[in-house]
Amino acid sequence: MSNVAHDVERMLNDVPEPVDTKRRILDAAIDTLREDGFAVASARTIARRGDFNQALIFYHYGTLNGLVLAAFDEVTRARIERYVEVFEGPEYLATKLLAMRELYRDDRESGRLRVITEVIGGANLRPDLAPEVAARIDPWLDMTDGVVGDIIAKVGLAGVVEPRDAAFAISACFLGMDLLGNLGYDEARPERLMEIAATLAPMLELLTGGFGAPS
Amino acid sequence: MSNVAHDVERMLNDVPEPVDTKRRILDAAIDTLREDGFAVASARTIARRGDFNQALIFYHYGTLNGLVLAAFDEVTRARIERYVEVFEGPEYLATKLLAMRELYRDDRESGRLRVITEVIGGANLRPDLAPEVAARIDPWLDMTDGVVGDIIAKVGLAGVVEPRDAAFAISACFLGMDLLGNLGYDEARPERLMEIAATLAPMLELLTGGFGAPS
DNA sequence: GTCTATACTTGGATAGAC
DNA sequence: GTCTATCCAAGTATAGAC
């Protein structure tokens, strides 16, 4: 049966929407984190937003922290794979940077990045969240590791700059920019910086692999 | 009268310590922020730490936010001047970076930086704090502005990279690293990166002003 | 699985005696 | 200026009916 016919039948029989409540809770949490931020994301406000009973959060996710982490995971899941995909291709560095700029822009505009930043920022204030969140950041560091490792080697800084250090600094930079953005600073700045990086990438390409050499 | 004689007299007469209570409150707030973090810095815990009555905070500082901001200001006050001092000198870029590394290390070890980071992180979660904190970050951006502006010009990227964008990125990087550090990541990494920067500085010096040219 | 009701905690802030 | 006592709001989480 088609979805449409299915929906019509449901309307006629006044069958309650068979939406998975657990999913609705998750969505409400993500929406709250994205639009109102971590500070506002209490069990009560999330429940109000999703129009369900507050106690359900604890039934389905055990604790509020559990829900927040689930929201983080949900938002993150598919993202890393897309970044890795871009980074592991054999394309030119400049091409990669361009592709990454798009991914980043998309994550910002969709609000996914806001969710991530809010949770990381929040973890700083809720000691019980910190280790869990830290564990979830590791994959991002690992990913960045690989790319900058390549670049460092080509620029001739192998042994001088540890890839992990550079990865840490880069991730920190993005995180910090977003946090400052949430404080009220010009939101457009990170985009402008990505733009610059993309502009400069061909120069780096020349400097390293030589013109036209796939990285 | 000498301080010692003064103290002895006070002991004999059982005169209460004439410590400025307002100051004691401020110190307790700073200590709490540094050692326990923003999340723990409630009026009650600060009062317990400083061993004074909780209500005094509101008498002397109006609100808890007021006290937190006062703590931020107190920790910050003398710092910027020292950084500016280093940056405005006519020394070589490498020398400046070395000096800055020392200032940074000192701020980290003394816990001053922790106070600053905690408040900035906390402002993300308390909307009423955000604008006040943002205003206090501006001077740091202004300062960084000036230095990187020089460097950018010398590297020949004037017009390509806006100094303010670079300053934003650099400040964000330090902030982000500290936040990640608080999350449980290797605390030593920022120091390691400063080390690398100091190592690389002479190369940049060569690249820009030529060897021996004061920046 | 979902609801109501509620226990329990912590926190900001104030009133009023001293 | 400092204290005690207290108000009130908001939060997490659970018990128990349905």
Coordinates of C-alpha atoms (C1' of nucleotides) in Angstrom, one line a residue:
Chain A
M1 CA 0.0 0.0 0.0
S2 CA 1.3 3.5 -0.8
N3 CA 2.1 5.9 1.9
V4 CA -0.6 8.3 0.8
A5 CA -3.3 5.7 0.9
H6 CA -2.0 4.6 4.3
D7 CA -2.2 8.2 5.6
V8 CA -5.7 8.7 4.2
E9 CA -6.9 5.5 5.9
R10 CA -5.4 6.7 9.1
M11 CA -7.1 10.0 8.9
L12 CA -10.5 8.4 8.1
N13 CA -10.3 6.0 11.0
D14 CA -8.8 8.7 13.3
V15 CA -6.0 6.3 14.2
P16 CA -3.4 8.1 16.3
E17 CA -0.2 8.9 14.5
P18 CA 2.1 5.9 15.1
V19 CA 5.1 8.0 15.7
D20 CA 7.7 6.5 17.7
T21 CA 7.7 8.5 21.0
K22 CA 11.3 7.8 21.7
R23 CA 12.1 9.5 18.4
R24 CA 9.8 12.4 19.1
I25 CA 11.7 13.0 22.3
L26 CA 15.0 12.9 20.5
D27 CA 13.8 15.4 17.9
A28 CA 12.5 17.7 20.6
A29 CA 15.9 17.6 22.3
I30 CA 17.8 18.3 19.1
D31 CA 15.5 21.2 18.3
T32 CA 15.8 22.7 21.8
L33 CA 19.6 22.4 21.7
R34 CA 19.8 24.0 18.3
E35 CA 17.4 26.8 18.8
D36 CA 17.5 27.6 22.5
G37 CA 20.9 26.1 23.6
F38 CA 22.1 23.8 26.3
A39 CA 21.2 26.1 29.2
V40 CA 17.5 26.0 28.3
A41 CA 17.5 22.2 27.5
S42 CA 15.9 21.0 30.7
A43 CA 13.6 18.0 30.8
R44 CA 10.7 20.3 31.3
T45 CA 11.4 22.6 28.3
I46 CA 12.2 19.8 26.0
A47 CA 8.9 18.1 27.0
R48 CA 7.0 21.2 26.4
R49 CA 8.5 21.7 23.0
G50 CA 7.8 18.2 21.9
D51 CA 4.4 18.2 23.6
F52 CA 4.8 15.1 25.6
N53 CA 5.1 14.2 29.2
Q54 CA 8.3 15.1 31.0
A55 CA 8.5 11.8 32.7
L56 CA 8.8 10.0 29.4
I57 CA 12.3 11.3 29.0
F58 CA 13.4 9.3 32.0
Y59 CA 11.4 6.3 30.9
H60 CA 13.0 6.2 27.5
Y61 CA 16.5 7.6 28.1
G62 CA 17.1 7.0 31.8
T63 CA 18.5 10.5 32.6
L64 CA 18.5 13.8 30.9
N65 CA 22.2 13.4 30.2
G66 CA 21.4 10.2 28.4
L67 CA 19.0 12.1 26.1
V68 CA 21.5 14.9 25.5
L69 CA 24.2 12.4 24.5
A70 CA 21.7 10.6 22.3
A71 CA 20.9 13.9 20.6
F72 CA 24.6 14.5 20.1
D73 CA 25.1 11.1 18.6
E74 CA 22.2 11.4 16.3
V75 CA 23.4 14.7 14.9
T76 CA 26.9 13.5 14.6
R77 CA 26.5 10.0 13.2
A78 CA 26.3 10.6 9.5
R79 CA 28.5 13.7 9.5
I80 CA 31.9 12.2 10.3
E81 CA 31.5 9.7 7.5
R82 CA 30.9 12.5 5.0
Y83 CA 34.0 14.4 6.1
V84 CA 36.1 11.2 6.1
E85 CA 34.8 10.5 2.6
V86 CA 36.0 13.9 1.4
F87 CA 39.3 13.6 3.1
E88 CA 40.2 10.2 2.0
G89 CA 39.7 10.8 -1.7
P90 CA 42.7 11.2 -3.9
E91 CA 41.8 14.7 -4.9
Y92 CA 43.9 17.8 -4.8
L93 CA 44.2 19.5 -1.5
A94 CA 42.4 22.5 -2.8
T95 CA 39.5 20.4 -3.9
K96 CA 39.2 18.8 -0.5
L97 CA 39.2 22.2 1.2
L98 CA 36.5 23.4 -1.2
A99 CA 34.4 20.3 -0.4
M100 CA 34.9 20.7 3.3
R101 CA 33.9 24.3 3.1
E102 CA 30.6 23.1 1.7
L103 CA 30.1 20.5 4.4
Y104 CA 30.9 23.0 7.1
R105 CA 28.5 25.6 5.7
D106 CA 25.8 23.0 5.5
D107 CA 26.4 22.0 9.1
R108 CA 26.3 25.5 10.2
E109 CA 23.2 26.5 8.3
S110 CA 21.3 23.4 9.3
G111 CA 22.1 24.0 12.9
R112 CA 23.8 20.7 13.4
L113 CA 27.0 22.4 14.4
R114 CA 25.1 24.5 17.0
V115 CA 23.9 21.3 18.6
I116 CA 27.4 19.9 18.8
T117 CA 28.9 23.1 20.2
E118 CA 26.2 23.5 22.8
V119 CA 26.8 20.0 24.1
I120 CA 30.5 20.4 24.2
G121 CA 30.2 23.8 25.9
G122 CA 27.7 22.3 28.3
A123 CA 29.9 19.4 29.2
N124 CA 32.3 22.0 30.6
L125 CA 29.8 22.9 33.2
R126 CA 28.4 19.4 34.0
P127 CA 31.3 17.3 35.2
D128 CA 29.3 14.1 34.7
L129 CA 28.9 14.8 31.0
A130 CA 32.5 15.7 30.4
P131 CA 34.1 12.2 29.9
E132 CA 31.2 11.0 27.7
V133 CA 31.5 14.0 25.5
A134 CA 35.2 13.8 25.3
A135 CA 35.0 10.3 24.0
R136 CA 32.7 11.5 21.3
I137 CA 35.2 14.1 20.1
D138 CA 38.0 11.7 19.6
P139 CA 36.8 10.5 16.2
W140 CA 36.9 14.1 14.9
L141 CA 40.4 14.5 16.2
D142 CA 41.4 11.2 14.6
M143 CA 40.0 12.3 11.3
T144 CA 41.7 15.7 11.3
D145 CA 44.9 13.9 12.3
G146 CA 45.1 12.1 9.1
V147 CA 44.6 15.1 6.8
V148 CA 47.0 17.5 8.5
G149 CA 49.5 14.7 8.8
D150 CA 49.7 14.6 5.1
I151 CA 50.0 18.3 4.8
I152 CA 52.6 18.6 7.5
A153 CA 54.7 16.0 5.7
K154 CA 54.5 17.8 2.4
V155 CA 55.4 21.1 3.8
G156 CA 58.5 19.6 5.3
L157 CA 57.5 20.0 8.9
A158 CA 57.4 16.3 9.8
G159 CA 59.0 15.8 13.1
V160 CA 58.5 19.5 14.0
V161 CA 54.8 19.6 14.3
E162 CA 53.0 16.6 15.6
P163 CA 49.8 15.9 13.5
R164 CA 47.9 15.3 16.7
D165 CA 48.9 18.8 18.0
A166 CA 47.8 20.4 14.8
A167 CA 44.5 18.5 14.7
F168 CA 43.9 19.6 18.3
A169 CA 44.5 23.2 17.4
I170 CA 42.3 23.2 14.4
S171 CA 39.4 21.5 16.1
A172 CA 39.8 23.9 19.0
C173 CA 39.8 26.8 16.6
F174 CA 36.4 25.8 15.1
L175 CA 35.0 25.1 18.5
G176 CA 36.2 28.4 19.9
M177 CA 34.9 30.3 17.0
D178 CA 31.5 28.8 17.4
L179 CA 31.4 29.5 21.1
L180 CA 32.4 33.1 20.5
G181 CA 29.8 33.3 17.9
N182 CA 27.2 32.2 20.4
L183 CA 28.4 34.9 22.7
G184 CA 27.2 37.4 20.2
Y185 CA 30.2 37.9 18.0
D186 CA 29.8 38.1 14.2
E187 CA 28.5 34.8 13.1
A188 CA 29.9 35.1 9.6
R189 CA 33.5 35.1 10.6
P190 CA 34.1 31.3 10.4
E191 CA 32.7 31.2 6.9
R192 CA 35.0 34.1 5.9
L193 CA 37.9 32.2 7.2
M194 CA 37.0 29.1 5.3
E195 CA 36.7 31.2 2.3
I196 CA 40.3 32.5 2.8
A197 CA 41.5 29.0 3.3
A198 CA 40.0 27.9 0.1
T199 CA 41.5 30.8 -1.7
L200 CA 44.9 30.0 -0.3
A201 CA 44.8 26.3 -0.9
P202 CA 46.1 26.4 -4.5
M203 CA 49.1 28.3 -3.3
L204 CA 49.8 25.6 -0.7
E205 CA 49.2 23.0 -3.5
L206 CA 52.0 24.7 -5.5
L207 CA 54.2 24.8 -2.5
T208 CA 53.9 21.1 -1.8
G209 CA 53.1 18.6 -4.4
G210 CA 53.7 20.8 -7.3
F211 CA 51.0 22.0 -9.6
G212 CA 48.5 19.3 -10.6
A213 CA 49.8 16.7 -8.3
P214 CA 47.0 14.9 -6.5
S215 CA 47.6 14.9 -2.8
Chain B
M1 CA 53.7 51.6 63.7
S2 CA 55.1 48.5 62.2
N3 CA 52.7 45.9 60.8
V4 CA 53.9 43.4 63.4
A5 CA 53.3 45.6 66.3
H6 CA 50.0 46.4 64.9
D7 CA 49.1 42.8 64.6
V8 CA 50.2 42.0 68.1
E9 CA 48.1 44.9 69.5
R10 CA 45.1 43.6 67.6
M11 CA 45.6 40.1 69.0
L12 CA 45.9 41.4 72.6
N13 CA 42.8 43.4 72.3
D14 CA 41.0 40.8 70.4
V15 CA 40.1 43.3 67.7
P16 CA 38.4 41.6 64.7
E17 CA 40.6 41.3 61.6
P18 CA 39.9 44.5 59.6
V19 CA 39.9 42.6 56.3
D20 CA 37.8 44.1 53.6
T21 CA 34.9 41.8 53.3
K22 CA 34.2 42.8 49.8
R23 CA 37.7 41.7 48.9
R24 CA 37.4 38.4 50.7
I25 CA 34.3 37.7 48.7
L26 CA 36.1 38.4 45.5
D27 CA 38.9 36.2 46.4
A28 CA 36.6 33.3 47.3
A29 CA 34.9 33.7 43.9
I30 CA 38.2 33.6 42.0
D31 CA 39.4 30.6 44.0
T32 CA 36.2 28.8 43.3
L33 CA 36.2 29.5 39.6
R34 CA 39.8 28.5 39.4
E35 CA 39.6 25.3 41.3
D36 CA 36.1 24.1 41.0
G37 CA 34.8 25.8 37.9
F38 CA 31.9 27.9 36.9
A39 CA 29.3 25.1 37.4
V40 CA 30.1 24.9 41.0
A41 CA 30.4 28.6 41.6
S42 CA 27.0 29.2 43.2
A43 CA 26.5 31.9 45.8
R44 CA 26.3 29.2 48.5
T45 CA 29.5 27.4 47.6
I46 CA 31.5 30.6 47.2
A47 CA 30.3 31.7 50.6
R48 CA 31.2 28.4 52.2
R49 CA 34.7 28.6 50.7
G50 CA 35.3 32.1 51.9
D51 CA 33.6 31.4 55.2
F52 CA 31.2 34.3 55.1
N53 CA 27.5 34.7 54.9
Q54 CA 25.9 34.0 51.6
A55 CA 23.7 37.1 51.7
L56 CA 26.8 39.3 51.7
I57 CA 27.4 38.6 48.1
F58 CA 24.2 40.3 47.2
Y59 CA 24.8 43.2 49.5
H60 CA 28.3 43.9 48.0
Y61 CA 27.8 42.8 44.4
G62 CA 24.1 43.0 43.8
T63 CA 23.8 39.7 41.9
L64 CA 25.9 36.6 41.5
N65 CA 26.6 37.6 37.9
G66 CA 28.0 40.9 39.3
L67 CA 30.4 39.0 41.4
V68 CA 31.5 36.7 38.6
L69 CA 32.1 39.6 36.3
A70 CA 34.1 41.4 39.1
A71 CA 36.2 38.2 39.4
F72 CA 36.8 38.2 35.7
D73 CA 37.8 41.8 35.7
E74 CA 40.1 41.4 38.7
V75 CA 41.9 38.5 37.0
T76 CA 42.1 40.2 33.7
R77 CA 43.0 43.7 34.7
A78 CA 46.8 43.6 34.8
R79 CA 47.2 40.9 32.2
I80 CA 46.3 42.7 29.0
E81 CA 48.7 45.5 29.8
R82 CA 51.5 43.0 30.1
Y83 CA 50.6 41.4 26.7
V84 CA 50.3 44.8 25.0
E85 CA 53.6 45.8 26.5
V86 CA 55.3 42.8 24.9
F87 CA 53.6 43.3 21.6
E88 CA 54.2 47.0 21.2
G89 CA 57.9 46.8 21.7
P90 CA 60.2 47.1 18.7
E91 CA 61.7 43.7 19.2
Y92 CA 61.9 40.9 16.6
L93 CA 58.8 38.8 16.1
A94 CA 60.6 35.8 17.5
T95 CA 61.5 37.6 20.6
K96 CA 57.9 38.6 21.1
L97 CA 56.6 35.1 20.6
L98 CA 59.1 33.9 23.2
A99 CA 57.9 36.5 25.7
M100 CA 54.3 35.7 25.0
R101 CA 55.0 32.1 25.6
E102 CA 56.2 33.0 29.1
L103 CA 53.2 35.1 29.8
Y104 CA 50.9 32.4 28.6
R105 CA 52.6 29.7 30.7
D106 CA 52.4 31.9 33.7
D107 CA 48.7 32.5 33.2
R108 CA 48.1 28.9 32.8
E109 CA 50.0 27.8 35.8
S110 CA 48.7 30.5 38.1
G111 CA 45.1 29.4 37.2
R112 CA 44.2 32.9 35.9
L113 CA 43.5 31.5 32.5
R114 CA 41.2 28.9 34.0
V115 CA 39.1 31.6 35.6
I116 CA 38.8 33.4 32.3
T117 CA 37.9 30.3 30.3
E118 CA 35.4 29.2 32.9
V119 CA 33.6 32.5 32.8
I120 CA 33.5 32.6 29.0
G121 CA 32.3 29.0 28.9
G122 CA 29.7 29.8 31.5
A123 CA 28.5 32.8 29.6
N124 CA 27.5 30.5 26.8
L125 CA 25.0 28.9 29.2
R126 CA 23.7 32.0 31.0
P127 CA 22.3 34.3 28.3
D128 CA 22.3 37.3 30.7
L129 CA 26.0 37.0 31.1
A130 CA 26.9 36.7 27.4
P131 CA 26.9 40.4 26.4
E132 CA 28.8 41.5 29.4
V133 CA 31.5 38.9 28.8
A134 CA 31.6 39.6 25.1
A135 CA 32.4 43.2 25.9
R136 CA 35.3 42.1 28.0
I137 CA 36.8 39.9 25.3
D138 CA 36.9 42.8 22.8
P139 CA 40.2 44.3 24.2
W140 CA 41.9 40.9 23.7
L141 CA 40.8 40.9 20.1
D142 CA 41.9 44.4 19.6
M143 CA 45.3 43.6 20.9
T144 CA 45.7 40.5 18.8
D145 CA 44.5 42.5 15.9
G146 CA 47.5 44.8 16.0
V147 CA 50.1 42.1 16.1
V148 CA 48.7 39.8 13.4
G149 CA 48.0 42.9 11.2
D150 CA 51.7 43.5 11.1
I151 CA 52.6 39.9 10.3
I152 CA 49.9 39.7 7.6
A153 CA 51.3 42.8 5.9
K154 CA 54.8 41.4 5.9
V155 CA 53.9 38.1 4.6
G156 CA 52.2 39.8 1.8
L157 CA 48.7 38.8 2.6
A158 CA 47.3 42.2 3.2
G159 CA 43.9 42.5 1.5
V160 CA 43.6 38.7 1.5
V161 CA 43.3 38.0 5.2
E162 CA 41.6 40.6 7.4
P163 CA 43.5 41.1 10.7
R164 CA 40.3 41.0 12.6
D165 CA 39.5 37.6 11.1
A166 CA 42.9 36.2 12.0
A167 CA 42.7 37.7 15.5
F168 CA 39.3 36.0 16.0
A169 CA 40.7 32.7 14.8
I170 CA 43.7 32.8 17.1
S171 CA 41.7 33.8 20.2
A172 CA 39.2 31.1 19.4
C173 CA 42.0 28.6 19.1
F174 CA 43.3 29.4 22.6
L175 CA 39.8 29.4 24.0
G176 CA 38.9 26.1 22.4
M177 CA 42.1 24.4 23.5
D178 CA 41.4 25.4 27.0
L179 CA 37.9 24.2 26.9
L180 CA 38.9 20.9 25.5
G181 CA 41.6 20.7 28.2
N182 CA 38.9 21.2 30.8
L183 CA 37.0 18.3 29.2
G184 CA 39.8 16.0 30.0
Y185 CA 42.1 16.3 27.1
D186 CA 45.8 16.4 27.5
E187 CA 46.5 19.7 29.3
A188 CA 50.0 20.0 27.9
R189 CA 49.0 20.5 24.3
P190 CA 48.7 24.2 24.2
E191 CA 52.1 24.6 25.7
R192 CA 53.5 22.3 23.1
L193 CA 52.0 24.3 20.4
M194 CA 53.4 27.5 21.8
E195 CA 56.8 25.8 21.8
I196 CA 56.4 25.0 18.1
A197 CA 55.4 28.5 17.3
A198 CA 58.4 29.8 19.1
T199 CA 60.6 27.4 17.2
L200 CA 59.1 28.4 13.9
A201 CA 59.2 32.1 14.5
P202 CA 62.8 32.7 13.3
M203 CA 61.8 31.1 10.0
L204 CA 59.0 33.6 9.7
E205 CA 61.3 36.3 10.6
L206 CA 63.6 35.4 7.7
L207 CA 60.6 35.1 5.4
T208 CA 59.3 38.6 6.2
G209 CA 61.6 41.3 7.4
G210 CA 64.8 39.6 6.5
F211 CA 67.3 38.4 9.0
G212 CA 67.9 40.8 11.8
A213 CA 65.2 43.2 10.9
P214 CA 63.2 44.3 13.9
S215 CA 59.6 43.9 13.3
Chain C
dG1 C1' 3.9 3.1 27.5
dT2 C1' 1.9 7.1 29.3
dC3 C1' -0.1 10.0 32.7
dT4 C1' -0.5 12.7 37.3
dA5 C1' 1.3 13.9 41.4
dT6 C1' 4.9 14.7 44.1
dA7 C1' 9.4 14.0 46.7
dC8 C1' 13.6 16.1 47.0
dT9 C1' 17.4 19.3 46.0
dT10 C1' 19.7 23.4 44.9
dG11 C1' 19.9 27.9 43.8
dG12 C1' 19.1 33.3 43.6
dA13 C1' 17.5 36.7 46.1
dT14 C1' 15.2 39.4 50.0
dA15 C1' 13.2 40.9 54.7
dG16 C1' 14.2 42.3 58.9
dA17 C1' 16.6 41.8 63.3
dC18 C1' 20.9 43.2 65.3
Chain D
dG1 C1' 27.6 45.7 57.5
dT2 C1' 26.4 41.3 58.9
dC3 C1' 23.3 37.8 60.5
dT4 C1' 19.2 34.4 60.5
dA5 C1' 15.4 32.9 58.3
dT6 C1' 12.8 32.4 54.6
dC7 C1' 10.5 32.8 50.0
dC8 C1' 10.2 31.2 45.6
dA9 C1' 11.5 29.2 41.2
dA10 C1' 13.3 25.6 38.7
dG11 C1' 15.2 21.4 38.2
dT12 C1' 15.9 15.9 38.2
dA13 C1' 13.9 12.0 39.1
dT14 C1' 10.5 8.5 40.9
dA15 C1' 6.0 6.3 42.5
dG16 C1' 2.0 4.6 41.3
dA17 C1' -2.5 4.8 38.8
dC18 C1' -4.2 3.9 34.4

